[in-house]
mmCIF file of C-alpha atoms and ligand atoms in Angstrom:
data_model
loop_
_atom_site.group_PDB
_atom_site.id
_atom_site.type_symbol
_atom_site.label_atom_id
_atom_site.label_comp_id
_atom_site.label_asym_id
_atom_site.label_seq_id
_atom_site.Cartn_x
_atom_site.Cartn_y
_atom_site.Cartn_z
ATOM 1 C CA LEU A 202 -62.399 -113.304 -52.888
ATOM 2 C CA LYS A 203 -63.615 -116.815 -51.918
ATOM 3 C CA ILE A 204 -64.283 -118.679 -55.012
ATOM 4 C CA VAL A 205 -66.349 -121.471 -55.857
ATOM 5 C CA LEU A 206 -66.058 -122.993 -58.962
ATOM 6 C CA LYS A 207 -67.821 -125.470 -60.401
ATOM 7 C CA ILE A 208 -66.994 -127.487 -63.365
ATOM 8 C CA GLY A 209 -69.395 -129.179 -65.274
ATOM 9 C CA GLY A 210 -68.409 -132.954 -66.681
ATOM 10 C CA ASN A 211 -69.145 -132.229 -70.492
ATOM 11 C CA GLU A 212 -65.691 -131.199 -71.143
ATOM 12 C CA ILE A 213 -63.580 -132.671 -67.815
ATOM 13 C CA ASP A 214 -61.815 -135.372 -70.179
ATOM 14 C CA ASP A 215 -60.717 -132.795 -73.392
ATOM 15 C CA ALA A 216 -57.192 -131.765 -72.318
ATOM 16 C CA GLY A 217 -57.649 -128.147 -74.132
ATOM 17 C CA PHE A 218 -60.301 -127.475 -71.726
ATOM 18 C CA LEU A 219 -58.182 -128.679 -68.706
ATOM 19 C CA GLU A 220 -55.482 -126.625 -69.812
ATOM 20 C CA LYS A 221 -57.404 -123.475 -69.636
ATOM 21 C CA VAL A 222 -59.459 -124.294 -66.551
ATOM 22 C CA SER A 223 -55.995 -125.109 -64.452
ATOM 23 C CA GLN A 224 -54.508 -121.892 -66.062
ATOM 24 C CA LEU A 225 -57.644 -119.627 -64.747
ATOM 25 C CA ALA A 226 -56.936 -121.460 -61.146
ATOM 26 C CA ALA A 227 -53.176 -120.559 -61.333
ATOM 27 C CA ASP A 228 -54.569 -116.705 -62.256
ATOM 28 C CA ILE A 229 -56.981 -116.786 -59.200
ATOM 29 C CA ILE A 230 -54.328 -117.967 -56.779
ATOM 30 C CA GLU A 231 -51.549 -115.467 -58.191
ATOM 31 C CA ASN A 232 -54.291 -112.904 -57.047
ATOM 32 C CA HIS A 233 -54.636 -113.833 -53.524
ATOM 33 C CA HIS A 234 -58.243 -115.153 -53.659
ATOM 34 C CA LYS A 235 -58.979 -118.744 -52.116
ATOM 35 C CA LEU A 236 -60.532 -121.318 -54.225
ATOM 36 C CA VAL A 237 -62.735 -124.337 -54.231
ATOM 37 C CA ILE A 238 -63.649 -126.072 -57.227
ATOM 38 C CA VAL A 239 -66.155 -128.755 -57.082
ATOM 39 C CA HIS A 240 -66.564 -131.013 -60.074
ATOM 40 C CA GLY A 241 -69.544 -133.036 -62.141
ATOM 41 C CA GLY A 242 -68.319 -135.778 -64.773
ATOM 42 C CA GLY A 243 -71.868 -136.409 -66.248
ATOM 43 C CA LYS A 244 -70.227 -137.787 -69.805
ATOM 44 C CA GLU A 245 -67.773 -139.844 -68.485
ATOM 45 C CA ILE A 246 -70.059 -141.035 -65.995
ATOM 46 C CA THR A 247 -72.661 -142.294 -68.623
ATOM 47 C CA ASN A 248 -69.808 -143.503 -70.543
ATOM 48 C CA LEU A 249 -69.005 -146.014 -67.794
ATOM 49 C CA LEU A 250 -72.325 -147.234 -67.025
ATOM 50 C CA THR A 251 -72.904 -148.126 -70.423
ATOM 51 C CA LYS A 252 -69.705 -149.939 -71.445
ATOM 52 C CA LEU A 253 -70.640 -152.077 -68.299
ATOM 53 C CA ASN A 254 -74.189 -152.316 -69.635
ATOM 54 C CA ILE A 255 -75.938 -149.947 -66.846
ATOM 55 C CA GLN A 256 -78.919 -148.410 -67.403
ATOM 56 C CA THR A 257 -78.922 -144.555 -66.829
ATOM 57 C CA LYS A 258 -81.960 -142.366 -66.803
ATOM 58 C CA PHE A 259 -82.736 -139.177 -65.526
ATOM 59 C CA VAL A 260 -85.472 -137.077 -63.887
ATOM 60 C CA LYS A 261 -85.963 -133.671 -64.037
ATOM 61 C CA GLY A 262 -82.474 -133.203 -64.463
ATOM 62 C CA LEU A 263 -80.884 -135.319 -61.859
ATOM 63 C CA ARG A 264 -79.844 -138.768 -62.396
ATOM 64 C CA TYR A 265 -81.391 -141.761 -61.341
ATOM 65 C CA THR A 266 -78.858 -143.690 -59.153
ATOM 66 C CA ASP A 267 -79.232 -146.821 -57.469
ATOM 67 C CA ALA A 268 -76.619 -149.109 -55.883
ATOM 68 C CA HIS A 269 -74.527 -150.226 -58.915
ATOM 69 C CA SER A 270 -74.448 -146.849 -60.432
ATOM 70 C CA LEU A 271 -73.871 -145.057 -57.564
ATOM 71 C CA ASP A 272 -70.279 -147.146 -57.116
ATOM 72 C CA VAL A 273 -69.313 -146.035 -60.714
ATOM 73 C CA ILE A 274 -70.295 -142.957 -60.021
ATOM 74 C CA GLU A 275 -68.474 -142.909 -56.917
ATOM 75 C CA MET A 276 -65.141 -144.367 -58.884
ATOM 76 C CA VAL A 277 -65.392 -141.894 -61.738
ATOM 77 C CA LEU A 278 -66.263 -138.727 -59.613
ATOM 78 C CA SER A 279 -63.955 -139.231 -56.724
ATOM 79 C CA GLY A 280 -61.558 -140.961 -58.060
ATOM 80 C CA SER A 281 -60.296 -140.352 -61.861
ATOM 81 C CA ILE A 282 -61.986 -137.212 -62.385
ATOM 82 C CA ASN A 283 -60.837 -135.674 -58.775
ATOM 83 C CA LYS A 284 -57.474 -137.167 -59.387
ATOM 84 C CA ARG A 285 -56.874 -135.867 -63.286
ATOM 85 C CA LEU A 286 -58.068 -132.304 -61.769
ATOM 86 C CA VAL A 287 -55.339 -132.210 -58.784
ATOM 87 C CA LYS A 288 -52.592 -133.371 -61.278
ATOM 88 C CA TYR A 289 -53.414 -130.679 -64.036
ATOM 89 C CA LEU A 290 -53.430 -128.127 -61.165
ATOM 90 C CA GLN A 291 -50.062 -129.388 -59.713
ATOM 91 C CA GLN A 292 -49.193 -128.634 -63.206
ATOM 92 C CA LYS A 293 -49.422 -125.028 -62.756
ATOM 93 C CA LYS A 294 -47.540 -124.985 -59.334
ATOM 94 C CA VAL A 295 -51.418 -124.680 -57.363
ATOM 95 C CA ASP A 296 -51.139 -126.606 -54.226
ATOM 96 C CA THR A 297 -53.839 -128.646 -54.616
ATOM 97 C CA ILE A 298 -56.192 -131.578 -52.227
ATOM 98 C CA GLY A 299 -58.506 -133.589 -53.766
ATOM 99 C CA LEU A 300 -61.239 -134.620 -51.793
ATOM 100 C CA SER A 301 -65.012 -135.795 -52.039
ATOM 101 C CA GLY A 302 -67.716 -134.856 -49.286
ATOM 102 C CA ILE A 303 -66.871 -138.034 -47.471
ATOM 103 C CA ASP A 304 -63.510 -136.693 -46.457
ATOM 104 C CA GLY A 305 -63.871 -134.979 -43.114
ATOM 105 C CA ASN A 306 -67.330 -135.168 -43.604
ATOM 106 C CA LEU A 307 -67.103 -132.248 -45.744
ATOM 107 C CA LEU A 308 -70.832 -132.437 -47.047
ATOM 108 C CA VAL A 309 -73.534 -134.426 -45.291
ATOM 109 C CA ALA A 310 -76.243 -135.390 -47.232
ATOM 110 C CA ARG A 311 -79.866 -137.151 -46.764
ATOM 111 C CA LYS A 312 -81.553 -138.697 -49.375
ATOM 112 C CA ILE A 313 -84.099 -136.807 -51.516
ATOM 113 C CA SER A 314 -87.319 -137.044 -54.316
ATOM 114 C CA ARG A 315 -87.299 -134.796 -57.368
ATOM 115 C CA GLU A 316 -90.948 -133.414 -57.258
ATOM 116 C CA GLY A 317 -92.353 -136.369 -55.441
ATOM 117 C CA GLU A 318 -90.464 -138.570 -57.846
ATOM 118 C CA ASP A 319 -88.038 -141.619 -56.452
ATOM 119 C CA ILE A 320 -84.543 -140.988 -57.741
ATOM 120 C CA GLY A 321 -82.641 -143.695 -55.683
ATOM 121 C CA LEU A 322 -79.597 -142.878 -53.714
ATOM 122 C CA VAL A 323 -79.242 -138.896 -54.511
ATOM 123 C CA GLY A 324 -79.078 -136.526 -51.814
ATOM 124 C CA GLU A 325 -78.968 -133.328 -50.829
ATOM 125 C CA VAL A 326 -76.219 -131.371 -48.548
ATOM 126 C CA HIS A 327 -77.571 -130.254 -45.330
ATOM 127 C CA LYS A 328 -74.265 -129.476 -43.352
ATOM 128 C CA VAL A 329 -71.010 -128.643 -44.907
ATOM 129 C CA ASN A 330 -68.074 -129.072 -42.551
ATOM 130 C CA THR A 331 -67.521 -125.489 -42.978
ATOM 131 C CA LEU A 332 -64.662 -125.154 -40.253
ATOM 132 C CA LEU A 333 -62.440 -127.773 -41.936
ATOM 133 C CA LEU A 334 -63.365 -125.880 -45.594
ATOM 134 C CA GLU A 335 -61.642 -122.832 -44.110
ATOM 135 C CA LYS A 336 -58.841 -124.410 -42.629
ATOM 136 C CA LEU A 337 -57.790 -125.722 -45.791
ATOM 137 C CA ILE A 338 -58.516 -122.799 -48.291
ATOM 138 C CA ASP A 339 -56.130 -121.158 -46.291
ATOM 139 C CA GLN A 340 -53.416 -123.315 -47.894
ATOM 140 C CA PHE A 341 -54.762 -125.373 -50.420
ATOM 141 C CA THR A 342 -56.925 -124.967 -53.682
ATOM 142 C CA VAL A 343 -59.645 -127.783 -52.656
ATOM 143 C CA VAL A 344 -60.906 -130.038 -55.587
ATOM 144 C CA LEU A 345 -64.127 -131.274 -54.292
ATOM 145 C CA SER A 346 -65.710 -134.271 -55.389
ATOM 146 C CA PRO A 347 -69.941 -133.844 -54.668
ATOM 147 C CA ILE A 348 -70.058 -137.459 -53.745
ATOM 148 C CA SER A 349 -71.307 -137.334 -49.998
ATOM 149 C CA ILE A 350 -71.669 -139.008 -47.047
ATOM 150 C CA THR A 351 -75.150 -139.583 -44.718
ATOM 151 C CA GLU A 352 -74.824 -139.464 -40.852
ATOM 152 C CA ASN A 353 -75.250 -143.320 -41.151
ATOM 153 C CA CYS A 354 -72.002 -143.030 -43.163
ATOM 154 C CA THR A 355 -73.145 -144.224 -46.480
ATOM 155 C CA SER A 356 -72.556 -142.284 -49.948
ATOM 156 C CA LEU A 357 -75.152 -140.350 -51.596
ATOM 157 C CA ASN A 358 -74.808 -139.337 -54.955
ATOM 158 C CA VAL A 359 -75.559 -135.113 -55.057
ATOM 159 C CA ASN A 360 -75.568 -133.017 -58.242
ATOM 160 C CA ALA A 361 -72.157 -130.698 -58.593
ATOM 161 C CA ASP A 362 -74.256 -127.677 -58.581
ATOM 162 C CA TYR A 363 -76.488 -128.389 -55.235
ATOM 163 C CA ALA A 364 -72.946 -129.361 -53.925
ATOM 164 C CA ALA A 365 -71.178 -126.166 -55.276
ATOM 165 C CA ALA A 366 -74.396 -124.159 -54.232
ATOM 166 C CA ALA A 367 -73.951 -125.543 -50.525
ATOM 167 C CA VAL A 368 -70.448 -124.956 -50.143
ATOM 168 C CA ALA A 369 -70.858 -121.397 -51.661
ATOM 169 C CA SER A 370 -73.434 -120.886 -48.836
ATOM 170 C CA ALA A 371 -71.337 -122.195 -46.267
ATOM 171 C CA LEU A 372 -68.216 -120.065 -47.146
ATOM 172 C CA LYS A 373 -70.257 -116.784 -47.679
ATOM 173 C CA SER A 374 -68.543 -116.771 -50.656
ATOM 174 C CA GLU A 375 -68.044 -113.540 -52.607
ATOM 175 C CA LEU A 376 -68.375 -115.563 -56.168
ATOM 176 C CA VAL A 377 -69.940 -118.751 -57.373
ATOM 177 C CA ILE A 378 -69.523 -119.849 -60.608
ATOM 178 C CA PHE A 379 -71.426 -122.585 -62.589
ATOM 179 C CA LEU A 380 -68.780 -123.549 -66.026
ATOM 180 C CA SER A 381 -70.836 -125.429 -68.093
ATOM 181 C CA ASP A 382 -70.505 -125.985 -71.944
ATOM 182 C CA VAL A 383 -72.766 -123.675 -72.456
ATOM 183 C CA PRO A 384 -72.023 -119.342 -72.677
ATOM 184 C CA GLY A 385 -74.661 -118.881 -70.479
ATOM 185 C CA VAL A 386 -78.788 -119.140 -70.166
ATOM 186 C CA LEU A 387 -79.515 -119.084 -73.655
ATOM 187 C CA LYS A 388 -82.823 -117.845 -75.158
ATOM 188 C CA ASP A 389 -83.127 -118.156 -78.834
ATOM 189 C CA GLY A 390 -79.503 -119.076 -79.010
ATOM 190 C CA ILE A 391 -78.681 -115.507 -76.829
ATOM 191 C CA VAL A 392 -77.077 -115.337 -73.761
ATOM 192 C CA ILE A 393 -79.138 -113.626 -71.109
ATOM 193 C CA LYS A 394 -77.090 -111.173 -69.171
ATOM 194 C CA ASN A 395 -79.282 -111.270 -66.157
ATOM 195 C CA ILE A 396 -81.899 -113.885 -64.529
ATOM 196 C CA HIS A 397 -84.138 -113.272 -61.890
ATOM 197 C CA GLU A 398 -86.417 -116.173 -60.211
ATOM 198 C CA LYS A 399 -89.313 -115.170 -61.827
ATOM 199 C CA GLU A 400 -87.987 -115.288 -65.378
ATOM 200 C CA TYR A 401 -86.281 -118.596 -64.745
ATOM 201 C CA ILE A 402 -89.653 -120.106 -63.595
ATOM 202 C CA GLU A 403 -91.869 -118.590 -66.463
ATOM 203 C CA MET A 404 -88.779 -119.506 -68.641
ATOM 204 C CA LYS A 405 -88.751 -123.274 -67.700
ATOM 205 C CA LYS A 406 -92.559 -123.912 -68.024
ATOM 206 C CA LEU A 407 -92.378 -122.622 -71.688
ATOM 207 C CA GLY A 408 -89.519 -125.360 -72.026
ATOM 208 C CA ILE A 409 -87.005 -122.675 -72.726
ATOM 209 C CA ILE A 410 -84.377 -123.807 -69.837
ATOM 210 C CA SER A 411 -84.637 -127.504 -69.209
ATOM 211 C CA GLY A 412 -82.226 -130.495 -68.491
ATOM 212 C CA GLY A 413 -79.382 -130.077 -66.670
ATOM 213 C CA MET A 414 -79.421 -125.927 -66.792
ATOM 214 C CA VAL A 415 -82.479 -126.543 -64.208
ATOM 215 C CA PRO A 416 -80.518 -127.600 -61.143
ATOM 216 C CA LYS A 417 -78.104 -125.089 -62.336
ATOM 217 C CA ILE A 418 -80.305 -122.029 -61.748
ATOM 218 C CA GLU A 419 -82.050 -123.556 -59.009
ATOM 219 C CA ALA A 420 -78.279 -124.264 -57.785
ATOM 220 C CA SER A 421 -77.379 -120.182 -57.629
ATOM 221 C CA LEU A 422 -80.222 -119.008 -55.952
ATOM 222 C CA GLN A 423 -79.742 -121.160 -53.553
ATOM 223 C CA ALA A 424 -76.212 -120.183 -53.281
ATOM 224 C CA LEU A 425 -77.373 -116.435 -53.252
ATOM 225 C CA ARG A 426 -80.125 -117.257 -50.502
ATOM 226 C CA GLY A 427 -77.625 -119.343 -48.494
ATOM 227 C CA GLY A 428 -74.859 -116.216 -48.169
ATOM 228 C CA ALA A 429 -72.829 -116.159 -51.692
ATOM 229 C CA LEU A 430 -72.470 -113.153 -53.002
ATOM 230 C CA LYS A 431 -72.890 -113.039 -56.422
ATOM 231 C CA ALA A 432 -73.795 -116.343 -59.144
ATOM 232 C CA PHE A 433 -72.616 -116.716 -63.018
ATOM 233 C CA ILE A 434 -73.858 -118.991 -65.780
ATOM 234 C CA THR A 435 -70.942 -119.392 -67.770
ATOM 235 C CA ASN A 436 -68.429 -121.482 -69.801
ATOM 236 C CA VAL A 437 -64.149 -121.128 -69.710
ATOM 237 C CA GLU A 438 -64.048 -118.554 -72.409
ATOM 238 C CA GLY A 439 -66.984 -116.132 -70.641
ATOM 239 C CA VAL A 440 -65.133 -116.658 -66.752
ATOM 240 C CA HIS A 441 -62.185 -114.290 -66.809
ATOM 241 C CA GLY A 442 -64.539 -111.493 -67.335
ATOM 242 C CA THR A 443 -66.522 -112.187 -63.919
ATOM 243 C CA ILE A 444 -63.657 -112.684 -61.910
ATOM 244 C CA PHE A 445 -61.236 -110.516 -62.926
ATOM 245 C CA GLU A 446 -63.357 -107.871 -64.981
ATOM 246 C CA THR A 447 -60.932 -107.562 -67.694
ATOM 247 C CA VAL A 448 -63.234 -107.581 -70.562
ATOM 248 C CA ASP A 449 -65.806 -104.401 -70.867
ATOM 249 C CA ASN A 450 -69.324 -104.938 -70.844
ATOM 250 C CA LYS A 451 -70.079 -105.707 -74.654
ATOM 251 C CA THR A 452 -67.721 -108.572 -74.984
ATOM 252 C CA PHE A 453 -68.442 -110.063 -71.438
ATOM 253 C CA ILE A 454 -70.295 -112.506 -71.871
ATOM 254 C CA ALA A 455 -72.107 -114.887 -68.668
ATOM 255 C CA THR A 456 -75.620 -114.948 -66.961
ATOM 256 C CA GLN A 457 -75.884 -113.291 -63.647
ATOM 257 C CA VAL A 458 -78.903 -114.922 -61.605
ATOM 258 C CA LEU A 459 -80.213 -112.577 -59.494
ATOM 259 C CA ILE A 460 -82.810 -112.829 -56.484
HETATM 260 N N1 ATP B 158 -81.831 -122.023 -71.883
HETATM 261 C C1 ATP B 158 -80.565 -123.063 -71.793
HETATM 262 N N2 ATP B 158 -79.480 -122.216 -72.129
HETATM 263 C C2 ATP B 158 -78.556 -123.131 -71.694
HETATM 264 N N3 ATP B 158 -78.256 -124.359 -71.802
HETATM 265 C C3 ATP B 158 -79.582 -125.001 -71.615
HETATM 266 C C4 ATP B 158 -80.487 -124.252 -71.798
HETATM 267 N N4 ATP B 158 -81.417 -125.516 -71.380
HETATM 268 C C5 ATP B 158 -81.052 -125.919 -71.128
HETATM 269 N N5 ATP B 158 -79.774 -126.302 -71.532
HETATM 270 C C6 ATP B 158 -78.759 -127.453 -71.250
HETATM 271 O O1 ATP B 158 -78.178 -127.533 -69.932
HETATM 272 C C7 ATP B 158 -77.041 -128.230 -70.482
HETATM 273 C C8 ATP B 158 -75.727 -128.040 -69.211
HETATM 274 O O2 ATP B 158 -76.101 -128.535 -67.892
HETATM 275 P P1 ATP B 158 -75.483 -130.293 -68.280
HETATM 276 O O3 ATP B 158 -75.911 -130.717 -66.740
HETATM 277 O O4 ATP B 158 -75.284 -130.916 -68.951
HETATM 278 O O5 ATP B 158 -73.573 -129.956 -67.585
HETATM 279 P P2 ATP B 158 -73.017 -129.780 -66.528
HETATM 280 O O6 ATP B 158 -73.831 -129.416 -65.292
HETATM 281 O O7 ATP B 158 -72.145 -128.643 -66.914
HETATM 282 O O8 ATP B 158 -72.078 -130.570 -66.402
HETATM 283 P P3 ATP B 158 -72.166 -132.212 -65.179
HETATM 284 O O9 ATP B 158 -73.741 -132.429 -65.019
HETATM 285 O O10 ATP B 158 -71.829 -133.592 -65.882
HETATM 286 O O11 ATP B 158 -71.610 -131.458 -64.039
HETATM 287 C C9 ATP B 158 -76.588 -127.290 -71.508
HETATM 288 O O12 ATP B 158 -75.472 -128.418 -72.158
HETATM 289 C C10 ATP B 158 -77.706 -127.333 -72.103
HETATM 290 O O13 ATP B 158 -78.187 -128.676 -73.077
HETATM 291 MG MG1 MG B 159 -75.482 -130.409 -64.916
#
């Protein structure tokens, strides 16, 4: 299988979490699957921006990005977090290459607004260097920072969920998994097993789904429309079931997004 795994940034500085994720990657590779890991970095980005006295705000789940913020975001995502993941995976003997969307024009993006609101230097991916990515995943696990490149060769900040969707679509991956700090899409504290677009729209209207969960579900839908076969939202505890189907239906906790 070609598996795209998006890892959220909320726990990416936690040694226990990194240990679990890298062991998961090792298990995936041992089972002869191909793997691309796309990562976020929300919490660490906010921490560094705060230290540097740069204001940070979110517009409908997306971070408003001015030029100063973009410098910092790129440092954190394509620098410290990307290389941290590479080191953890290589410690598990997983042959890994860490890149950003800039390298080899892996992710080419253009600037977007969010529901009519300006959000600064934020983009959406409109072209993936699929040929290069296919070649790379034959030999390596690719760890990909979502910072993308424009046609004019400048950087844009792309939400990692959407970047993962673009990668999953380009590869027509059998499985795209959004790992976050929640076990799935929650309603009244309970994980919803399946969610269709219609229910998503309804739950978003009611405020049951908000913040960072919005891009995650939209990205899942984009990936499925783009040709990915299955999309799950879960946490590191729930992910094993989605890939290895090692747990029964009762203990299996994850949300499958359906179109
Ligand atoms: N119905 C919901 N079910 C579960 N989580 C929800 C829901 N509505 C909103 N959320 C929020 O969405 C968050 C997950 O998105 P968030 O963007 O914070 O994490 P991430 O995407 O994993 O990390 P990053 O943005 O750094 O890549 C949850 O922690 C929760 O606060
Ligand atoms: Mg997010």
